[in-house]
Short mmCIF file of C-alpha atoms and ligand atoms in Angstrom, two decimals:
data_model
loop_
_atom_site.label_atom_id
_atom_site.label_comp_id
_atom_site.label_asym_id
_atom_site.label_seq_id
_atom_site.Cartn_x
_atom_site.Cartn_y
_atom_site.Cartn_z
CA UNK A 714 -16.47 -31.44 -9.16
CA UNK A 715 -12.96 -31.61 -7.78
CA UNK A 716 -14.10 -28.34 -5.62
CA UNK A 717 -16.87 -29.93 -3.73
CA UNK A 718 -14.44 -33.43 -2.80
CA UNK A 719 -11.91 -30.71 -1.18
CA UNK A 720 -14.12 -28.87 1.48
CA UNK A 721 -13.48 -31.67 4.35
CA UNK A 722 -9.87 -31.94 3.24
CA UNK A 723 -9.57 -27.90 3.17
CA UNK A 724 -10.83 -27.76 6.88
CA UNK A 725 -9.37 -30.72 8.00
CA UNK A 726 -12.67 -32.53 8.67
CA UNK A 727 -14.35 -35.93 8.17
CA UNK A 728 -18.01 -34.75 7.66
CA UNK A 729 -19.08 -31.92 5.80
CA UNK A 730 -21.15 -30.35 8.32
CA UNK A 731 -20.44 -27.36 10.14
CA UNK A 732 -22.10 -26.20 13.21
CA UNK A 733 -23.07 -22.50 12.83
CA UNK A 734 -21.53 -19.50 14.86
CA UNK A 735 -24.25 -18.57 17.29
CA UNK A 736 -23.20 -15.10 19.21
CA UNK A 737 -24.67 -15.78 23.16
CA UNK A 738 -25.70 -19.50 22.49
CA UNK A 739 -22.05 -21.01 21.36
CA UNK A 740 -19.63 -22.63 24.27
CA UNK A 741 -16.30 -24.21 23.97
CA UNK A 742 -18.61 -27.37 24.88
CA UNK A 743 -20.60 -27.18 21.62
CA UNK A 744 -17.94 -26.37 19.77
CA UNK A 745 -15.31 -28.91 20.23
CA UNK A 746 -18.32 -31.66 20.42
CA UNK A 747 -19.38 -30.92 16.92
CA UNK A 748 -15.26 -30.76 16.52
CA UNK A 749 -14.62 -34.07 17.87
CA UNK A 750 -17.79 -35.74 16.25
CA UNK A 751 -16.10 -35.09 12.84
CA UNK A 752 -17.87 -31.63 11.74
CA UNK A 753 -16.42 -28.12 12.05
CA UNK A 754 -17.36 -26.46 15.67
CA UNK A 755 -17.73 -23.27 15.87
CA UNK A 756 -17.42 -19.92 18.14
CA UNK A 757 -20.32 -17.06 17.67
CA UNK A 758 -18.02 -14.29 19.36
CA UNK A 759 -19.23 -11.31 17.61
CA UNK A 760 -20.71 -9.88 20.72
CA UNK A 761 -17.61 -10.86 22.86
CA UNK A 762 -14.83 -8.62 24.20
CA UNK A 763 -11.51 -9.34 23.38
CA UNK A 764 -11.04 -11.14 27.17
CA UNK A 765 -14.15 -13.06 26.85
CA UNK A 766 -13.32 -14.05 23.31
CA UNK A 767 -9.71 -15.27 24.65
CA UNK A 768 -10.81 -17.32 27.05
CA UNK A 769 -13.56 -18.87 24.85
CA UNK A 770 -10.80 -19.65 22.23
CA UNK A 771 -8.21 -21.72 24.79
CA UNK A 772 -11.25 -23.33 26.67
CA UNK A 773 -11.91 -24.79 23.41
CA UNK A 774 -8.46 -25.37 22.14
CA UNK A 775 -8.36 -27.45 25.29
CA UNK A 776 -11.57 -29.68 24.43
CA UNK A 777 -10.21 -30.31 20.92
CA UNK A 778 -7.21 -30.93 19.12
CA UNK A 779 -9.88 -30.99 15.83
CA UNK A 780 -10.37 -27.14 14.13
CA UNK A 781 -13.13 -24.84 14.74
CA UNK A 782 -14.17 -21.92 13.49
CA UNK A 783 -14.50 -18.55 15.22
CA UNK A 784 -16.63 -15.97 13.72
CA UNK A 785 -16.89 -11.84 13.86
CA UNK A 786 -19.54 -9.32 13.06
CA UNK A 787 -18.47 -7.29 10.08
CA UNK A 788 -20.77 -4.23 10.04
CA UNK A 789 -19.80 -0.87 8.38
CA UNK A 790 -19.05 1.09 11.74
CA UNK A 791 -22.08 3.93 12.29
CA UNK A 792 -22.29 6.41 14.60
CA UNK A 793 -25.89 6.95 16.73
CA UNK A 794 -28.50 8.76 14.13
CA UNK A 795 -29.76 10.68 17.39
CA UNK A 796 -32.77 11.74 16.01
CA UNK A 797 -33.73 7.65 15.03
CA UNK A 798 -32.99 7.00 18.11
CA UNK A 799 -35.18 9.29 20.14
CA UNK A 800 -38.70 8.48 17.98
CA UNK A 801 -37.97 4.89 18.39
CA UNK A 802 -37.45 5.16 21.90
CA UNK A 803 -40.49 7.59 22.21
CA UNK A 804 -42.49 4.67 19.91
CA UNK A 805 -41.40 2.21 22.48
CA UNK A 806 -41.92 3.95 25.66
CA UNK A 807 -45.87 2.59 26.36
CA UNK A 808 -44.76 -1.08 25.50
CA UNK A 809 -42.56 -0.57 28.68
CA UNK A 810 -45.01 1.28 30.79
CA UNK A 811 -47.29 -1.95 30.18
CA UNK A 812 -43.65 -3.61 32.35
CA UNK A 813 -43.98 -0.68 34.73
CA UNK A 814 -40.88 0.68 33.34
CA UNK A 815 -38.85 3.08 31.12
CA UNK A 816 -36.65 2.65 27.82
CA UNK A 817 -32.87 3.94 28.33
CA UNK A 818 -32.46 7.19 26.57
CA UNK A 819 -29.00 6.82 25.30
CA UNK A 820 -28.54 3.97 22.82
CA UNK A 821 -24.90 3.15 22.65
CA UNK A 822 -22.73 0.77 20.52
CA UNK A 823 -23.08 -2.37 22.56
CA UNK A 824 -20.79 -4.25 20.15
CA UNK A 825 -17.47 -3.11 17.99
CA UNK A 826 -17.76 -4.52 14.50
CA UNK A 827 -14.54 -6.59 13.54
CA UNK A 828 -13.74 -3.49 11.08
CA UNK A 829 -12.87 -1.05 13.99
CA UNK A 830 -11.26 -3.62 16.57
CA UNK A 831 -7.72 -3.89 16.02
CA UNK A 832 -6.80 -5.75 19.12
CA UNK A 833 -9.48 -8.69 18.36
CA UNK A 834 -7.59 -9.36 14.84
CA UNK A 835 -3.99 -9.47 16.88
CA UNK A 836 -6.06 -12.02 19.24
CA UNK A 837 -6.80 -14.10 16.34
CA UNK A 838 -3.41 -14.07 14.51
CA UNK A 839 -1.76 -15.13 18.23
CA UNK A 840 -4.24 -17.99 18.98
CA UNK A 841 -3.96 -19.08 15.67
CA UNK A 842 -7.68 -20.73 15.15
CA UNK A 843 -7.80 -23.21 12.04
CA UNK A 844 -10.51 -20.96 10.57
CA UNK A 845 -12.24 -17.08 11.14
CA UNK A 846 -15.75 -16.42 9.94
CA UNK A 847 -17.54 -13.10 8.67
CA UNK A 848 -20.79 -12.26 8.98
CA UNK A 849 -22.26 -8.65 7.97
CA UNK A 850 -19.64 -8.32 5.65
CA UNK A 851 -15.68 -8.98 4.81
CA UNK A 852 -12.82 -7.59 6.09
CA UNK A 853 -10.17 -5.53 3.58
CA UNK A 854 -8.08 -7.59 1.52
CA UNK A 855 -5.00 -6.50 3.79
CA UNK A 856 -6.48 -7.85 6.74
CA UNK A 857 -7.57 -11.25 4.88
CA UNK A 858 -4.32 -11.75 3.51
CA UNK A 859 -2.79 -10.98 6.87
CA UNK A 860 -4.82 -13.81 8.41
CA UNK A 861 -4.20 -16.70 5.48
CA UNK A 862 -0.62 -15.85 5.98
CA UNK A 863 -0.99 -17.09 9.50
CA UNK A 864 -2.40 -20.64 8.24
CA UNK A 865 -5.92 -19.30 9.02
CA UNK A 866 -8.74 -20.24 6.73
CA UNK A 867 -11.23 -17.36 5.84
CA UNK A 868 -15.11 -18.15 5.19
CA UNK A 869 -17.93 -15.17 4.99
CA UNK A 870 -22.02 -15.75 5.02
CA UNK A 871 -23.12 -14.40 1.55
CA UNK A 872 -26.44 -13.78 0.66
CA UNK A 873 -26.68 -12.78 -2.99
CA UNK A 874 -24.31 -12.89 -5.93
CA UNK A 875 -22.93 -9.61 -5.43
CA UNK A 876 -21.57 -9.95 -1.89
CA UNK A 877 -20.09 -13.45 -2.76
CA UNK A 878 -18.42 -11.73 -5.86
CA UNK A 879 -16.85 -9.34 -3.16
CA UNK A 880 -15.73 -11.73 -0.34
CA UNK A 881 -13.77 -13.53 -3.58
CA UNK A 882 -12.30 -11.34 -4.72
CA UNK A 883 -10.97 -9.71 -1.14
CA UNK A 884 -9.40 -13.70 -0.62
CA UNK A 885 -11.80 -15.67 1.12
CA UNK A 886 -11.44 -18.84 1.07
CA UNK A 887 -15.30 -20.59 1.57
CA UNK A 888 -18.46 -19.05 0.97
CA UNK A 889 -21.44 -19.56 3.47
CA UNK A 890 -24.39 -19.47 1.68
CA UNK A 891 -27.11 -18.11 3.67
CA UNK A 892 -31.01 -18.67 2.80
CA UNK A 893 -33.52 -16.17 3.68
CA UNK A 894 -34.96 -19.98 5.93
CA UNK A 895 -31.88 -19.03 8.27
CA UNK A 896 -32.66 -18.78 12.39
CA UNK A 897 -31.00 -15.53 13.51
CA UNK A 898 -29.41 -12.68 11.37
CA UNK A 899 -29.32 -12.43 8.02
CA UNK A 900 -25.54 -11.90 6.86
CA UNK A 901 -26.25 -9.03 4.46
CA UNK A 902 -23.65 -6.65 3.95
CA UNK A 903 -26.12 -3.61 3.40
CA UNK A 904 -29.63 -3.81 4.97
CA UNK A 905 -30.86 -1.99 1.93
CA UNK A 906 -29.92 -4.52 -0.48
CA UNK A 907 -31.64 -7.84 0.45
CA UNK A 908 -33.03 -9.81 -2.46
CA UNK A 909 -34.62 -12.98 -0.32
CA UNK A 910 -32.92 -15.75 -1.82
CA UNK A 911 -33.85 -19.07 -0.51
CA UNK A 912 -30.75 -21.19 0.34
CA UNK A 913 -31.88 -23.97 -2.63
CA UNK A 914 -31.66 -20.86 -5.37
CA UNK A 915 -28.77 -18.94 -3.94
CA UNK A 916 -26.37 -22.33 -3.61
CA UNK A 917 -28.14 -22.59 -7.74
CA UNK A 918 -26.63 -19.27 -8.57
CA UNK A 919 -23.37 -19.44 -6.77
CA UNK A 920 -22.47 -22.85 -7.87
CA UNK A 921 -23.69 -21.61 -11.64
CA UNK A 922 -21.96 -18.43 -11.80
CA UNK A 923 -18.84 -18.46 -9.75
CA UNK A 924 -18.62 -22.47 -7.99
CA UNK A 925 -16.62 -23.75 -11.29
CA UNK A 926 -14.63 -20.57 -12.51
CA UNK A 927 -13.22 -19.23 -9.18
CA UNK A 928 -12.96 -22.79 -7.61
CA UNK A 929 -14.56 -21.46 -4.21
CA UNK A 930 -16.42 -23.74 -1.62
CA UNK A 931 -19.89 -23.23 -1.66
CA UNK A 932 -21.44 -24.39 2.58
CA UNK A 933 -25.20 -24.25 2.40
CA UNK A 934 -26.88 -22.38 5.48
CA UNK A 935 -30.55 -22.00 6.26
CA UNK A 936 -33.22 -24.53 7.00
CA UNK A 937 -31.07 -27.77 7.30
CA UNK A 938 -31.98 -30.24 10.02
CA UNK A 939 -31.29 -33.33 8.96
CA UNK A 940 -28.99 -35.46 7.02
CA UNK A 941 -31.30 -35.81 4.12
CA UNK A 942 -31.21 -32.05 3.75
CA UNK A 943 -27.82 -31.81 3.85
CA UNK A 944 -26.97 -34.97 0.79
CA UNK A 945 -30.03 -32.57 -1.13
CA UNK A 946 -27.48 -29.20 -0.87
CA UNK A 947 -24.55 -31.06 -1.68
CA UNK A 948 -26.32 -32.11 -4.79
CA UNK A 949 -27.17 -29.22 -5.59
CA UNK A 950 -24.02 -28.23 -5.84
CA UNK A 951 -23.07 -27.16 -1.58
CA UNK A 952 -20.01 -28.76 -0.79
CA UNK A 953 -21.39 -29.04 3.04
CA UNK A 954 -23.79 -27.39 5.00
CA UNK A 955 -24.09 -25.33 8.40
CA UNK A 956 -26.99 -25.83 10.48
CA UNK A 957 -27.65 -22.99 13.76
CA UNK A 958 -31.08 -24.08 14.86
CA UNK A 959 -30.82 -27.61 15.36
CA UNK A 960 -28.41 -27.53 17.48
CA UNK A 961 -29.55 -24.62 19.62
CA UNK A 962 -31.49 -27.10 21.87
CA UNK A 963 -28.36 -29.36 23.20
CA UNK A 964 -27.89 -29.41 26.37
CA UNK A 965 -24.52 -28.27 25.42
CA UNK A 966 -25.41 -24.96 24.34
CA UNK A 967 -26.01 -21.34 25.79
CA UNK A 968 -29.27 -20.74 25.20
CA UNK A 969 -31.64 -20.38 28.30
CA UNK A 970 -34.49 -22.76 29.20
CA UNK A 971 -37.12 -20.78 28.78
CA UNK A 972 -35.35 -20.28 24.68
CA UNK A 973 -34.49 -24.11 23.98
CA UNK A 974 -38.30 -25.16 25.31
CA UNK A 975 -40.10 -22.60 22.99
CA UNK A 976 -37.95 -24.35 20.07
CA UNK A 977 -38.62 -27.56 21.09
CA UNK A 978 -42.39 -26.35 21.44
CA UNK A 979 -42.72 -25.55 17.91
CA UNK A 980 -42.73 -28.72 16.86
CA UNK A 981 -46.19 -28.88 15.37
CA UNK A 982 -46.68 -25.23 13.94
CA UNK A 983 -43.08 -23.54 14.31
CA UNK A 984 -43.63 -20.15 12.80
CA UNK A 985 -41.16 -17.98 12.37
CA UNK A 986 -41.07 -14.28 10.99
CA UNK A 987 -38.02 -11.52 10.44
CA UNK A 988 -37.54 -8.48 12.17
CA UNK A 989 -35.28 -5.63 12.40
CA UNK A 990 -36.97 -4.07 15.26
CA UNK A 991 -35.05 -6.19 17.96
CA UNK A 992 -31.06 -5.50 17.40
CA UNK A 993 -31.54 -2.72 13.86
CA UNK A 994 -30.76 -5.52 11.15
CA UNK A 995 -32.99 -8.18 9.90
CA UNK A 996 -33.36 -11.44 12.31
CA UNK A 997 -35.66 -14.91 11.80
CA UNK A 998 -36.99 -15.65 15.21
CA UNK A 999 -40.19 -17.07 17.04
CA UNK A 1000 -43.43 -15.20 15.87
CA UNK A 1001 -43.59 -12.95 19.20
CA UNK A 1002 -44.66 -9.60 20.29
CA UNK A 1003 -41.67 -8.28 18.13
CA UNK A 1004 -43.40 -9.32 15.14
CA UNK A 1005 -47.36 -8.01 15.85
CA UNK A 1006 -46.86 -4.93 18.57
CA UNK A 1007 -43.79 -3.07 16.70
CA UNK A 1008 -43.11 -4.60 13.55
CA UNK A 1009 -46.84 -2.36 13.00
CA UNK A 1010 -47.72 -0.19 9.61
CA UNK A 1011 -46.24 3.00 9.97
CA UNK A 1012 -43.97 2.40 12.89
CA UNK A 1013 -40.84 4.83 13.05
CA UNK A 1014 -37.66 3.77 11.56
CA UNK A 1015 -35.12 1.94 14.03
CA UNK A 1016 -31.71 3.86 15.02
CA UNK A 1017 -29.82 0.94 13.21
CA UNK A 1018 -27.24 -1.63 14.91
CA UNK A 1019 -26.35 -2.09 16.76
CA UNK A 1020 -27.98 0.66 19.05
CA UNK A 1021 -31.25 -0.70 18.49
CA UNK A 1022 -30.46 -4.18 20.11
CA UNK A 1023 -29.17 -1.97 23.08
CA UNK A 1024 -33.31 -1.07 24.04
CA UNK A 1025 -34.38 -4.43 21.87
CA UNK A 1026 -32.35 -6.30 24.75
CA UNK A 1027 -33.47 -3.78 27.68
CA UNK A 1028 -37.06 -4.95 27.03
CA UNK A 1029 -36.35 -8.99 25.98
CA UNK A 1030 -34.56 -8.71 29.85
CA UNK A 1031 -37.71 -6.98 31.27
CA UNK A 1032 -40.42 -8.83 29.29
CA UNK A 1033 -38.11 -12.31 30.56
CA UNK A 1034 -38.05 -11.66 33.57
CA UNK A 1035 -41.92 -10.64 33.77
CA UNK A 1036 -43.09 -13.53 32.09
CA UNK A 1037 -45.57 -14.72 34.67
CA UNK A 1038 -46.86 -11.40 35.73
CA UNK A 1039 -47.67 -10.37 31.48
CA UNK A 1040 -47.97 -12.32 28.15
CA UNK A 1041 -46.62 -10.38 26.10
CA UNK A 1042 -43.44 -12.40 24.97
CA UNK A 1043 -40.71 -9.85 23.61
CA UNK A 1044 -38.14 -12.69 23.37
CA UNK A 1045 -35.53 -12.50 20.36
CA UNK A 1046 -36.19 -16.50 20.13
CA UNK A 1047 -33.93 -16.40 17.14
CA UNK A 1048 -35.07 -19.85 14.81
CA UNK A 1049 -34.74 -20.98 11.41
CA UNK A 1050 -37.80 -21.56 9.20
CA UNK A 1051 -37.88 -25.03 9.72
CA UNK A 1052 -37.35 -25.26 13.40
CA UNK A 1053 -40.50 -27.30 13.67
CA UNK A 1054 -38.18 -30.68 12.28
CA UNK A 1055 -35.96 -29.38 15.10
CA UNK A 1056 -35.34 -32.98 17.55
CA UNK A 1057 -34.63 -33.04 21.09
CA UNK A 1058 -30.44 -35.05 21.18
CA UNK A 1059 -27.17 -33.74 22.60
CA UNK A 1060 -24.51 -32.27 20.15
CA UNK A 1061 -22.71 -35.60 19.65
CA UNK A 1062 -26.09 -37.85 19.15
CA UNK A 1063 -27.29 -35.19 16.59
CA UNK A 1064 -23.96 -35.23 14.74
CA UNK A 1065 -24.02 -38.87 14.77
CA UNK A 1066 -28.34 -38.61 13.62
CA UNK A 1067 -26.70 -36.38 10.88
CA UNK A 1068 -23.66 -38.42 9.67
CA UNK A 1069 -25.97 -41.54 9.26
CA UNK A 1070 -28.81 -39.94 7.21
CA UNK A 1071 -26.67 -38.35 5.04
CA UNK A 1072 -25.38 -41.77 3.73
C1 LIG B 1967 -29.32 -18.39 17.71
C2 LIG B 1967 -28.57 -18.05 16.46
C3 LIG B 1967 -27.49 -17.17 16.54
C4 LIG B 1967 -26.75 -16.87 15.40
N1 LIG B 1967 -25.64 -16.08 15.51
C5 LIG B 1967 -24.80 -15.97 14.46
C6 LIG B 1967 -23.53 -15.36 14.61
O1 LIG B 1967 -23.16 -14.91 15.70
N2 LIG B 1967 -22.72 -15.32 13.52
C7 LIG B 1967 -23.08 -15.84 12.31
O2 LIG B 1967 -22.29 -15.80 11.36
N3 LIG B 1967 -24.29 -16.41 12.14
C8 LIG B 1967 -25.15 -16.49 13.19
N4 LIG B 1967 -26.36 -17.12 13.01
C9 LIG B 1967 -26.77 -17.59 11.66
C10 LIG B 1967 -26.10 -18.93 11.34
O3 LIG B 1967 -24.76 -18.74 10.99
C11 LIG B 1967 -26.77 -19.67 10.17
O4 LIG B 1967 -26.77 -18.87 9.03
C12 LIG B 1967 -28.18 -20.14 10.47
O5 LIG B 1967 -28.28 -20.66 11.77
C13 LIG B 1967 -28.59 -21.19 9.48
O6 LIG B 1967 -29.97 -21.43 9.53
P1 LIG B 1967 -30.67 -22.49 10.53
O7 LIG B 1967 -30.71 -21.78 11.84
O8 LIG B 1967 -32.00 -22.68 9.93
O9 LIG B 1967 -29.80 -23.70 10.56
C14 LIG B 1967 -27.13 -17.42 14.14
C15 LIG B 1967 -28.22 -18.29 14.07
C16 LIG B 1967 -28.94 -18.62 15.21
C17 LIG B 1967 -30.09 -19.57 15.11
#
């Protein structure tokens, strides 16, 4: 019981409600709103360079005095399985004749994982953020260590009993518990192992086999919207939550137009479906052509990420960009499962929506 009082006072927060990392949708804006509102902000920079991930870091260190989280892509490091990639390309090719067009014929790594980028972790330990994030999997111990000895505060999405078992015992500090319900990729260590859990029974299983013995934070993520939701996890067990979706609408954040209307679109019958086929790991997004033109029976194995996101966002650009001309919608509208409760407020009103109906 003492463990779930501490999560505000171990992040140096007033609300227990953390704004998830979203790679290409966070700002410094969002961030340090969600920061100053109380909650934990948050910086998605797994698809950022090490410049673009400075400069995202100060801008928000400016905003804010309050801490915010910044959060890396943790993926074991895989060269291109050539072969993979030159049937899926070949699979793909008449989806971009139908765009009067042609898939690029060498998939490259369009993102270094945290594991192979030396120079991002020497960012981090000279910035000095009041917490780093994990998702796809944990650094090693060394490098864990190396960052609480800084004053940093470690956190890694989970998804099942056996990667939380691993990020505790490499050191980290909170678990993210993320529910199958989550908007955008699921933070599995190993796409082979994926057991499904919805965020209700994996928060269950944490909390009942490690939350009391190794005294670790359990944050519920996947399918919160509102306040309500949130007081549910925390008695449940969740010590806070971290919502993505909701807040992907405010005005403060990254996400196109054309991306935040769909969302906000969905109110009535939001449906939402995973797929591997846009980036090469499993994603929840808008039912789109994703879901009913490639995710087909008997379509060809994807090259894996992330060299399948570098065709998967070749053809989101084209299809974009063609929107009026064909109907097809090949957008990677990445949404949890219940984006249809998502509400139309800027980052501080929602925090403030939040704050009052979880009391
Ligand atoms: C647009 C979008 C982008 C995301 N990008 C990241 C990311 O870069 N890093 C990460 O750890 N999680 C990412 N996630 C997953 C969130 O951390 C979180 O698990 C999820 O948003 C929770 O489910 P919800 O969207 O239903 O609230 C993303 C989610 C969304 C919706």
């Amino acid at each position: 019981m003492a463990v779930k009082k501490a999560l505000t006072e171990i992040l140096g927060i007033k609300y227990p409600i953390l704004l998830a990392p979203m790679a290409g949708v966070s700002t410094p804006e969002l961030a340090a709103t969600v920061s100053n509102a109380g909650g934990l902000g948050s910086l998605g920079l797994g698809s950022s360079s090490v410049e673009k991930a400075k400069s995202a870091i100060i801008a928000t260190q400016k905003l804010t005095k309050k801490p915010f989280q910044v959060n890396f892509f943790c993926h074991e490091p895989q060269e291109v399985n050539v072969e993979a990639a030159s049937k899926w390309i070949d699979f793909l090719k008449p989806v971009f004749v139908q765009f009067d067009s042609e898939p690029k014929q060498n998939l490259t790594k369009i993102y270094k994982s945290f594991l192979e980028d030396p120079q991002m972790l020497e960012l981090v330990l000279e910035l000095k953020p009041d917490v780093i994030s994990f998702h796809f999997g944990v650094p090693p111990q060394s490098t864990v260590e190396k960052l609480k000895r800084t004053g940093i505060i470690t956190m890694a999405s989970v998804t099942q009993l056996s990667e939380a078992q691993i990020a505790v015992a490499r050191g980290i500090d909170i678990l993210i518990a993320q529910g199958v319900e989550a908007g955008g990729h699921r933070g599995i260590f190993s796409t082979e192992v994926d057991p499904a859990l919805t965020t209700k029974d994996l928060v269950a299983l944490l909390q009942s086999k490690l939350g009391a013995d190794e005294h670790v934070p359990i944050v519920a993520a996947g399918g919160v919207m509102s306040g309500q939701d949130i007081r549910e996890l925390i008695d449940l067990g969740a010590c806070g939550a971290q919502l993505g979706t909701a807040f992907v609408q405010c005005k403060e954040s990254a996400a196109s137009v054309n991306y935040k209307q769909s969302l906000l679109g969905q109110n009535k019958d939001g449906a939402t479906q995973i797929t591997s086929s846009v980036s090469g790991r499993p994603a929840r997004a808008l039912i789109s052509s994703w879901h009913t033109k490639v995710d087909v029976p008997g379509r060809p194995p994807h090259p894996g990420y992330p060299y399948t996101y570098d065709v998967g966002k070749q053809l989101n650009e084209l299809a974009s960009s063609q929107e009026s001309v064909s109907p097809d919608r090949f957008n990677a509208h990445w949404a949890g499962s219940n984006v249809r409760r998502i509400r139309d407020l800027d980052a501080n009103k929602l925090m403030q929506t939040l704050i009052r109906e979880m009391s």
